[in-house]
PDB file of C-alpha atoms and ligand atoms in Angstrom:
ATOM      1  CA  UNK A   1      -9.381 -76.885 -38.274  1.00 61.00           C
ATOM      2  CA  UNK A   2      -9.121 -77.961 -41.925  1.00 63.00           C
ATOM      3  CA  UNK A   3     -12.329 -77.732 -43.937  1.00 71.00           C
ATOM      4  CA  UNK A   4     -12.856 -78.829 -47.535  1.00 80.00           C
ATOM      5  CA  UNK A   5     -12.698 -75.955 -49.989  1.00 93.00           C
ATOM      6  CA  UNK A   6     -15.802 -75.482 -52.147  1.00 98.00           C
ATOM      7  CA  UNK A   7     -15.070 -74.125 -55.608  1.00 98.00           C
ATOM      8  CA  UNK A   8     -17.869 -72.298 -57.424  1.00 98.00           C
ATOM      9  CA  UNK A   9     -17.494 -71.093 -61.022  1.00 98.00           C
ATOM     10  CA  UNK A  10     -20.080 -68.477 -61.946  1.00 98.00           C
ATOM     11  CA  UNK A  11     -20.707 -67.933 -65.654  1.00 98.00           C
ATOM     12  CA  UNK A  12     -22.696 -64.854 -66.638  1.00 97.00           C
ATOM     13  CA  UNK A  13     -23.498 -62.318 -69.322  1.00 96.00           C
ATOM     14  CA  UNK A  14     -23.379 -59.445 -66.771  1.00 96.00           C
ATOM     15  CA  UNK A  15     -20.767 -60.568 -64.216  1.00 97.00           C
ATOM     16  CA  UNK A  16     -20.408 -57.050 -62.818  1.00 97.00           C
ATOM     17  CA  UNK A  17     -23.710 -57.695 -61.006  1.00 97.00           C
ATOM     18  CA  UNK A  18     -21.777 -60.089 -58.732  1.00 98.00           C
ATOM     19  CA  UNK A  19     -19.157 -57.603 -57.565  1.00 97.00           C
ATOM     20  CA  UNK A  20     -20.714 -55.996 -54.506  1.00 97.00           C
ATOM     21  CA  UNK A  21     -22.315 -59.158 -53.124  1.00 97.00           C
ATOM     22  CA  UNK A  22     -19.211 -61.319 -53.520  1.00 97.00           C
ATOM     23  CA  UNK A  23     -17.120 -58.621 -51.878  1.00 96.00           C
ATOM     24  CA  UNK A  24     -19.288 -58.102 -48.806  1.00 95.00           C
ATOM     25  CA  UNK A  25     -20.243 -59.808 -45.596  1.00 92.00           C
ATOM     26  CA  UNK A  26     -20.365 -63.609 -45.369  1.00 93.00           C
ATOM     27  CA  UNK A  27     -19.179 -64.332 -48.913  1.00 96.00           C
ATOM     28  CA  UNK A  28     -16.147 -62.132 -48.490  1.00 96.00           C
ATOM     29  CA  UNK A  29     -15.317 -63.682 -45.110  1.00 95.00           C
ATOM     30  CA  UNK A  30     -15.711 -67.227 -46.459  1.00 95.00           C
ATOM     31  CA  UNK A  31     -13.350 -66.485 -49.346  1.00 96.00           C
ATOM     32  CA  UNK A  32     -10.842 -64.841 -47.002  1.00 96.00           C
ATOM     33  CA  UNK A  33     -10.894 -67.894 -44.739  1.00 95.00           C
ATOM     34  CA  UNK A  34     -10.256 -70.096 -47.807  1.00 95.00           C
ATOM     35  CA  UNK A  35     -13.508 -71.971 -47.298  1.00 96.00           C
ATOM     36  CA  UNK A  36     -14.819 -71.085 -50.741  1.00 97.00           C
ATOM     37  CA  UNK A  37     -13.190 -70.085 -53.998  1.00 98.00           C
ATOM     38  CA  UNK A  38     -15.522 -68.250 -56.345  1.00 98.00           C
ATOM     39  CA  UNK A  39     -14.347 -67.682 -59.909  1.00 98.00           C
ATOM     40  CA  UNK A  40     -16.369 -65.425 -62.197  1.00 98.00           C
ATOM     41  CA  UNK A  41     -16.394 -65.922 -65.977  1.00 98.00           C
ATOM     42  CA  UNK A  42     -17.714 -63.381 -68.441  1.00 98.00           C
ATOM     43  CA  UNK A  43     -19.486 -65.241 -71.244  1.00 97.00           C
ATOM     44  CA  UNK A  44     -18.416 -62.565 -73.729  1.00 97.00           C
ATOM     45  CA  UNK A  45     -14.797 -63.702 -73.265  1.00 97.00           C
ATOM     46  CA  UNK A  46     -15.775 -67.008 -74.892  1.00 97.00           C
ATOM     47  CA  UNK A  47     -17.457 -65.531 -77.985  1.00 96.00           C
ATOM     48  CA  UNK A  48     -15.792 -66.354 -81.274  1.00 90.00           C
ATOM     49  CA  UNK A  49     -16.473 -63.146 -83.258  1.00 89.00           C
ATOM     50  CA  UNK A  50     -14.741 -59.848 -82.804  1.00 90.00           C
ATOM     51  CA  UNK A  51     -17.941 -58.166 -81.551  1.00 91.00           C
ATOM     52  CA  UNK A  52     -18.139 -60.786 -78.764  1.00 92.00           C
ATOM     53  CA  UNK A  53     -21.723 -61.788 -79.608  1.00 94.00           C
ATOM     54  CA  UNK A  54     -23.109 -64.369 -77.276  1.00 96.00           C
ATOM     55  CA  UNK A  55     -26.770 -64.295 -78.333  1.00 96.00           C
ATOM     56  CA  UNK A  56     -28.880 -64.682 -81.483  1.00 96.00           C
ATOM     57  CA  UNK A  57     -32.485 -64.816 -82.653  1.00 96.00           C
ATOM     58  CA  UNK A  58     -34.514 -68.010 -82.076  1.00 96.00           C
ATOM     59  CA  UNK A  59     -35.170 -70.424 -84.958  1.00 97.00           C
ATOM     60  CA  UNK A  60     -38.840 -70.535 -85.900  1.00 96.00           C
ATOM     61  CA  UNK A  61     -39.222 -66.885 -84.922  1.00 93.00           C
ATOM     62  CA  UNK A  62     -40.143 -65.566 -81.491  1.00 93.00           C
ATOM     63  CA  UNK A  63     -39.514 -62.446 -79.468  1.00 92.00           C
ATOM     64  CA  UNK A  64     -36.136 -61.892 -77.816  1.00 92.00           C
ATOM     65  CA  UNK A  65     -32.657 -63.308 -78.114  1.00 95.00           C
ATOM     66  CA  UNK A  66     -31.194 -66.608 -76.937  1.00 96.00           C
ATOM     67  CA  UNK A  67     -27.738 -67.348 -75.568  1.00 96.00           C
ATOM     68  CA  UNK A  68     -25.862 -69.320 -78.221  1.00 97.00           C
ATOM     69  CA  UNK A  69     -24.297 -72.748 -77.745  1.00 98.00           C
ATOM     70  CA  UNK A  70     -20.795 -71.827 -78.712  1.00 97.00           C
ATOM     71  CA  UNK A  71     -19.653 -69.490 -75.911  1.00 98.00           C
ATOM     72  CA  UNK A  72     -21.289 -71.637 -73.239  1.00 98.00           C
ATOM     73  CA  UNK A  73     -19.772 -74.885 -74.569  1.00 98.00           C
ATOM     74  CA  UNK A  74     -16.359 -73.224 -74.851  1.00 98.00           C
ATOM     75  CA  UNK A  75     -16.494 -71.846 -71.336  1.00 98.00           C
ATOM     76  CA  UNK A  76     -17.799 -74.986 -69.637  1.00 98.00           C
ATOM     77  CA  UNK A  77     -15.502 -77.301 -71.615  1.00 98.00           C
ATOM     78  CA  UNK A  78     -12.487 -75.220 -70.624  1.00 98.00           C
ATOM     79  CA  UNK A  79     -13.475 -75.646 -66.967  1.00 98.00           C
ATOM     80  CA  UNK A  80     -14.316 -79.352 -67.127  1.00 98.00           C
ATOM     81  CA  UNK A  81     -10.969 -79.979 -68.857  1.00 98.00           C
ATOM     82  CA  UNK A  82      -9.300 -78.743 -65.661  1.00 98.00           C
ATOM     83  CA  UNK A  83     -11.304 -80.613 -63.018  1.00 98.00           C
ATOM     84  CA  UNK A  84     -14.386 -82.714 -62.370  1.00 98.00           C
ATOM     85  CA  UNK A  85     -17.564 -80.799 -61.515  1.00 98.00           C
ATOM     86  CA  UNK A  86     -20.169 -82.388 -59.246  1.00 98.00           C
ATOM     87  CA  UNK A  87     -22.961 -80.249 -60.673  1.00 98.00           C
ATOM     88  CA  UNK A  88     -23.394 -77.863 -63.605  1.00 98.00           C
ATOM     89  CA  UNK A  89     -26.378 -75.777 -62.615  1.00 98.00           C
ATOM     90  CA  UNK A  90     -28.488 -73.507 -64.811  1.00 98.00           C
ATOM     91  CA  UNK A  91     -30.522 -70.862 -62.971  1.00 98.00           C
ATOM     92  CA  UNK A  92     -33.955 -70.707 -64.577  1.00 97.00           C
ATOM     93  CA  UNK A  93     -37.577 -70.112 -63.570  1.00 96.00           C
ATOM     94  CA  UNK A  94     -38.257 -73.561 -65.116  1.00 95.00           C
ATOM     95  CA  UNK A  95     -36.007 -75.274 -62.588  1.00 97.00           C
ATOM     96  CA  UNK A  96     -36.722 -77.018 -59.309  1.00 98.00           C
ATOM     97  CA  UNK A  97     -37.679 -74.450 -56.690  1.00 98.00           C
ATOM     98  CA  UNK A  98     -34.731 -73.984 -54.297  1.00 98.00           C
ATOM     99  CA  UNK A  99     -35.231 -75.114 -50.720  1.00 96.00           C
ATOM    100  CA  UNK A 100     -33.001 -75.582 -47.693  1.00 95.00           C
ATOM    101  CA  UNK A 101     -32.315 -79.252 -48.392  1.00 96.00           C
ATOM    102  CA  UNK A 102     -30.960 -78.344 -51.865  1.00 98.00           C
ATOM    103  CA  UNK A 103     -28.616 -75.798 -50.280  1.00 97.00           C
ATOM    104  CA  UNK A 104     -27.515 -78.286 -47.616  1.00 96.00           C
ATOM    105  CA  UNK A 105     -26.760 -80.885 -50.268  1.00 97.00           C
ATOM    106  CA  UNK A 106     -24.860 -78.470 -52.532  1.00 98.00           C
ATOM    107  CA  UNK A 107     -22.784 -77.249 -49.565  1.00 96.00           C
ATOM    108  CA  UNK A 108     -21.266 -80.735 -49.319  1.00 96.00           C
ATOM    109  CA  UNK A 109     -19.924 -80.768 -52.889  1.00 97.00           C
ATOM    110  CA  UNK A 110     -16.438 -79.861 -54.091  1.00 98.00           C
ATOM    111  CA  UNK A 111     -16.805 -78.149 -57.473  1.00 98.00           C
ATOM    112  CA  UNK A 112     -19.914 -76.501 -58.883  1.00 98.00           C
ATOM    113  CA  UNK A 113     -20.573 -74.452 -62.025  1.00 99.00           C
ATOM    114  CA  UNK A 114     -23.527 -72.052 -61.986  1.00 99.00           C
ATOM    115  CA  UNK A 115     -24.678 -70.609 -65.304  1.00 98.00           C
ATOM    116  CA  UNK A 116     -26.862 -67.499 -65.212  1.00 97.00           C
ATOM    117  CA  UNK A 117     -29.209 -67.019 -68.144  1.00 92.00           C
ATOM    118  CA  UNK A 118     -30.147 -63.711 -69.712  1.00 86.00           C
ATOM    119  CA  UNK A 119     -32.427 -62.458 -72.476  1.00 76.00           C
ATOM    120  CA  UNK A 120     -35.070 -65.085 -73.357  1.00 86.00           C
ATOM    121  CA  UNK A 121     -32.964 -68.016 -72.184  1.00 93.00           C
ATOM    122  CA  UNK A 122     -30.432 -70.441 -73.645  1.00 96.00           C
ATOM    123  CA  UNK A 123     -30.271 -72.812 -76.614  1.00 97.00           C
ATOM    124  CA  UNK A 124     -31.865 -76.130 -75.608  1.00 97.00           C
ATOM    125  CA  UNK A 125     -28.721 -78.054 -76.615  1.00 98.00           C
ATOM    126  CA  UNK A 126     -26.847 -76.474 -73.700  1.00 98.00           C
ATOM    127  CA  UNK A 127     -29.446 -77.876 -71.319  1.00 98.00           C
ATOM    128  CA  UNK A 128     -29.438 -81.268 -73.010  1.00 98.00           C
ATOM    129  CA  UNK A 129     -25.678 -81.734 -73.104  1.00 98.00           C
ATOM    130  CA  UNK A 130     -24.086 -79.748 -70.304  1.00 98.00           C
ATOM    131  CA  UNK A 131     -26.522 -78.917 -67.543  1.00 98.00           C
ATOM    132  CA  UNK A 132     -26.964 -81.453 -64.731  1.00 98.00           C
ATOM    133  CA  UNK A 133     -29.485 -79.509 -62.679  1.00 98.00           C
ATOM    134  CA  UNK A 134     -31.839 -76.516 -63.137  1.00 98.00           C
ATOM    135  CA  UNK A 135     -32.747 -74.387 -60.145  1.00 98.00           C
ATOM    136  CA  UNK A 136     -35.357 -71.642 -59.748  1.00 98.00           C
ATOM    137  CA  UNK A 137     -35.479 -69.242 -56.808  1.00 98.00           C
ATOM    138  CA  UNK A 138     -39.235 -68.747 -57.144  1.00 98.00           C
ATOM    139  CA  UNK A 139     -42.206 -68.481 -59.454  1.00 97.00           C
ATOM    140  CA  UNK A 140     -41.361 -65.102 -60.969  1.00 96.00           C
ATOM    141  CA  UNK A 141     -39.128 -64.051 -63.830  1.00 95.00           C
ATOM    142  CA  UNK A 142     -35.983 -61.969 -63.293  1.00 96.00           C
ATOM    143  CA  UNK A 143     -34.336 -60.116 -66.144  1.00 93.00           C
ATOM    144  CA  UNK A 144     -31.234 -62.253 -65.670  1.00 94.00           C
ATOM    145  CA  UNK A 145     -30.087 -65.256 -63.667  1.00 97.00           C
ATOM    146  CA  UNK A 146     -27.270 -63.353 -61.933  1.00 98.00           C
ATOM    147  CA  UNK A 147     -29.380 -62.338 -58.925  1.00 98.00           C
ATOM    148  CA  UNK A 148     -30.727 -65.875 -58.668  1.00 98.00           C
ATOM    149  CA  UNK A 149     -27.162 -67.259 -58.754  1.00 98.00           C
ATOM    150  CA  UNK A 150     -26.203 -64.963 -55.893  1.00 98.00           C
ATOM    151  CA  UNK A 151     -29.161 -66.167 -53.826  1.00 98.00           C
ATOM    152  CA  UNK A 152     -28.055 -69.748 -54.383  1.00 98.00           C
ATOM    153  CA  UNK A 153     -24.392 -69.007 -53.619  1.00 98.00           C
ATOM    154  CA  UNK A 154     -25.229 -67.163 -50.407  1.00 97.00           C
ATOM    155  CA  UNK A 155     -27.552 -69.896 -49.158  1.00 97.00           C
ATOM    156  CA  UNK A 156     -24.880 -72.551 -49.822  1.00 97.00           C
ATOM    157  CA  UNK A 157     -21.747 -70.748 -48.637  1.00 97.00           C
ATOM    158  CA  UNK A 158     -23.168 -69.723 -45.259  1.00 95.00           C
ATOM    159  CA  UNK A 159     -23.601 -73.433 -44.496  1.00 95.00           C
ATOM    160  CA  UNK A 160     -19.943 -74.328 -45.011  1.00 95.00           C
ATOM    161  CA  UNK A 161     -18.372 -75.350 -41.707  1.00 92.00           C
ATOM    162  CA  UNK A 162     -16.304 -72.471 -40.345  1.00 91.00           C
ATOM    163  CA  UNK A 163     -18.084 -69.689 -42.264  1.00 92.00           C
ATOM    164  CA  UNK A 164     -20.410 -68.637 -39.479  1.00 88.00           C
ATOM    165  CA  UNK A 165     -18.302 -68.473 -36.319  1.00 75.00           C
ATOM    166  CA  UNK A 166     -21.126 -69.593 -34.070  1.00 64.00           C
ATOM    167  CA  UNK A 167     -21.224 -73.001 -35.709  1.00 53.00           C
ATOM    168  CA  UNK A 168     -24.681 -73.760 -34.404  1.00 55.00           C
ATOM    169  CA  UNK A 169     -26.406 -70.717 -35.758  1.00 67.00           C
ATOM    170  CA  UNK A 170     -26.669 -71.908 -39.377  1.00 75.00           C
ATOM    171  CA  UNK A 171     -28.083 -75.204 -38.146  1.00 66.00           C
ATOM    172  CA  UNK A 172     -30.720 -73.438 -36.073  1.00 69.00           C
ATOM    173  CA  UNK A 173     -32.019 -71.325 -38.947  1.00 76.00           C
ATOM    174  CA  UNK A 174     -35.618 -71.356 -39.983  1.00 76.00           C
ATOM    175  CA  UNK A 175     -36.243 -74.355 -42.271  1.00 79.00           C
ATOM    176  CA  UNK A 176     -33.306 -76.427 -41.010  1.00 76.00           C
ATOM    177  CA  UNK A 177     -35.696 -78.528 -38.921  1.00 83.00           C
ATOM    178  CA  UNK A 178     -38.633 -77.915 -41.241  1.00 89.00           C
ATOM    179  CA  UNK A 179     -40.019 -75.197 -38.933  1.00 94.00           C
ATOM    180  CA  UNK A 180     -39.812 -71.417 -38.748  1.00 95.00           C
ATOM    181  CA  UNK A 181     -37.580 -69.964 -36.058  1.00 94.00           C
ATOM    182  CA  UNK A 182     -39.053 -68.885 -32.694  1.00 96.00           C
ATOM    183  CA  UNK A 183     -39.202 -65.109 -32.013  1.00 96.00           C
ATOM    184  CA  UNK A 184     -35.880 -63.616 -30.850  1.00 96.00           C
ATOM    185  CA  UNK A 185     -35.219 -60.619 -28.573  1.00 97.00           C
ATOM    186  CA  UNK A 186     -32.194 -58.590 -27.524  1.00 97.00           C
ATOM    187  CA  UNK A 187     -31.556 -55.848 -24.941  1.00 97.00           C
ATOM    188  CA  UNK A 188     -33.293 -53.902 -23.496  1.00 98.00           C
ATOM    189  CA  UNK A 189     -35.781 -56.209 -21.755  1.00 98.00           C
ATOM    190  CA  UNK A 190     -38.312 -53.367 -21.789  1.00 98.00           C
ATOM    191  CA  UNK A 191     -38.485 -51.106 -24.828  1.00 98.00           C
ATOM    192  CA  UNK A 192     -41.221 -48.451 -24.549  1.00 98.00           C
ATOM    193  CA  UNK A 193     -43.261 -50.868 -22.486  1.00 98.00           C
ATOM    194  CA  UNK A 194     -42.782 -53.712 -24.968  1.00 98.00           C
ATOM    195  CA  UNK A 195     -41.366 -56.484 -22.831  1.00 98.00           C
ATOM    196  CA  UNK A 196     -39.443 -59.666 -23.518  1.00 98.00           C
ATOM    197  CA  UNK A 197     -41.193 -62.935 -22.513  1.00 98.00           C
ATOM    198  CA  UNK A 198     -40.246 -63.795 -18.905  1.00 98.00           C
ATOM    199  CA  UNK A 199     -39.081 -67.290 -19.778  1.00 98.00           C
ATOM    200  CA  UNK A 200     -36.158 -65.878 -21.811  1.00 98.00           C
ATOM    201  CA  UNK A 201     -34.963 -63.811 -18.852  1.00 97.00           C
ATOM    202  CA  UNK A 202     -35.139 -66.649 -16.318  1.00 95.00           C
ATOM    203  CA  UNK A 203     -32.016 -68.567 -17.369  1.00 95.00           C
ATOM    204  CA  UNK A 204     -33.716 -71.995 -17.248  1.00 98.00           C
ATOM    205  CA  UNK A 205     -32.483 -73.511 -20.493  1.00 97.00           C
ATOM    206  CA  UNK A 206     -34.784 -76.498 -20.407  1.00 98.00           C
ATOM    207  CA  UNK A 207     -37.792 -74.185 -20.184  1.00 98.00           C
ATOM    208  CA  UNK A 208     -36.338 -71.877 -22.836  1.00 98.00           C
ATOM    209  CA  UNK A 209     -35.859 -74.784 -25.280  1.00 97.00           C
ATOM    210  CA  UNK A 210     -39.427 -75.967 -24.625  1.00 98.00           C
ATOM    211  CA  UNK A 211     -40.812 -72.437 -25.141  1.00 98.00           C
ATOM    212  CA  UNK A 212     -38.840 -72.016 -28.362  1.00 97.00           C
ATOM    213  CA  UNK A 213     -40.050 -75.342 -29.725  1.00 96.00           C
ATOM    214  CA  UNK A 214     -43.685 -74.432 -28.958  1.00 97.00           C
ATOM    215  CA  UNK A 215     -43.307 -70.970 -30.480  1.00 97.00           C
ATOM    216  CA  UNK A 216     -41.660 -72.456 -33.516  1.00 96.00           C
ATOM    217  CA  UNK A 217     -44.540 -74.863 -34.098  1.00 96.00           C
ATOM    218  CA  UNK A 218     -47.171 -72.158 -33.446  1.00 97.00           C
ATOM    219  CA  UNK A 219     -45.501 -69.714 -35.819  1.00 97.00           C
ATOM    220  CA  UNK A 220     -45.145 -72.334 -38.537  1.00 96.00           C
ATOM    221  CA  UNK A 221     -48.802 -73.334 -38.136  1.00 97.00           C
ATOM    222  CA  UNK A 222     -49.860 -69.690 -38.517  1.00 97.00           C
ATOM    223  CA  UNK A 223     -47.505 -68.493 -41.258  1.00 97.00           C
ATOM    224  CA  UNK A 224     -46.470 -71.585 -43.216  1.00 96.00           C
ATOM    225  CA  UNK A 225     -48.933 -74.440 -42.533  1.00 96.00           C
ATOM    226  CA  UNK A 226     -47.734 -76.080 -45.756  1.00 94.00           C
ATOM    227  CA  UNK A 227     -44.437 -76.933 -43.991  1.00 92.00           C
ATOM    228  CA  UNK A 228     -46.313 -79.058 -41.426  1.00 93.00           C
ATOM    229  CA  UNK A 229     -48.218 -81.172 -43.946  1.00 82.00           C
ATOM    230  CA  UNK A 230     -46.479 -84.505 -44.474  1.00 70.00           C
TER     231      UNK A 230
HETATM  232  N1  LIG B 301     -33.759 -66.407 -64.061  1.00 92.07           N
HETATM  233  C1  LIG B 301     -34.827 -65.601 -64.255  1.00 92.07           C
HETATM  234  N2  LIG B 301     -35.760 -65.795 -63.330  1.00 92.07           N
HETATM  235  C2  LIG B 301     -35.284 -66.748 -62.487  1.00 92.07           C
HETATM  236  C3  LIG B 301     -35.789 -67.390 -61.334  1.00 92.07           C
HETATM  237  N3  LIG B 301     -36.991 -67.105 -60.833  1.00 92.07           N
HETATM  238  N4  LIG B 301     -35.024 -68.323 -60.742  1.00 92.07           N
HETATM  239  C4  LIG B 301     -33.821 -68.633 -61.253  1.00 92.07           C
HETATM  240  N5  LIG B 301     -33.295 -68.078 -62.335  1.00 92.07           N
HETATM  241  C5  LIG B 301     -34.014 -67.135 -62.963  1.00 92.07           C
END
C-alpha cells in the first residue's frame, strides 16, 4: 500500500539528544518503511559568528540566556524556501497541553517543523513571526525542549498508517475513544495463583467486547474521572 510520507524537521540546540530515540523501535521502523522522514537541524549551524553563538542575555535584565532571532529565522526560512509547512511548532511549557486529538490531527499533515527551546526560552519575535502553534507536554519545566519534541514525534509517528503492523492497535489505545484501556493479560492463564478473568478465556467475542467496554469505563471512572466529564 502507498501511504503519504510525513516530513518532520526538528530544530534544536542539543540535537544529539535525539539520536538514540530516533534510531530505535517505532521511529526507526517508520523511517525505514518510508512513512516518515525526520531531518535534524543543529541551530548552531545557523549562527552568524565564528563562535556559533545562538543565545544572548535578555533586554531589561533577567536571569538566563535567550535563543536569538537570527539563527532561528535563518534555519526556518531556509526550510520554508524549499517547501510549504503545515505547522511550525514551538515546544514550550506555555503551550497548549498535548492530548491525543492533537497527535491525531498532526499525524494527518505533510510537513511539520518542531523547534525545541533551551535556556530561558526564545526571543518573542520568533513566536510572533514564525511559530504557528505552541505545544507543552505537561505542567513542568524541562531543561530543554528536545525531550518534549521526542514525545510529540513518537505520539504522532506511531499513528501513521502502516507504522504499527496491527493496524487496529493504535486506534484501540487508551484515549483514542476518550477512555482508558481495559486490563490486558497474556499467558500463562494462572501465574502463582493469579488468574486471568474467565471471560477472556472463553472465546466469546461479543462477551469479551462487552467486558472490555465495562472495564474501560470503570477504570476511567476510578483513575481519570475528568475524562468522563462532558
Ligand atoms: N520545554 C521545557 N519544558 C517543556 C514542557 N513541559 N513542554 C514542552 N516543552 C518544554
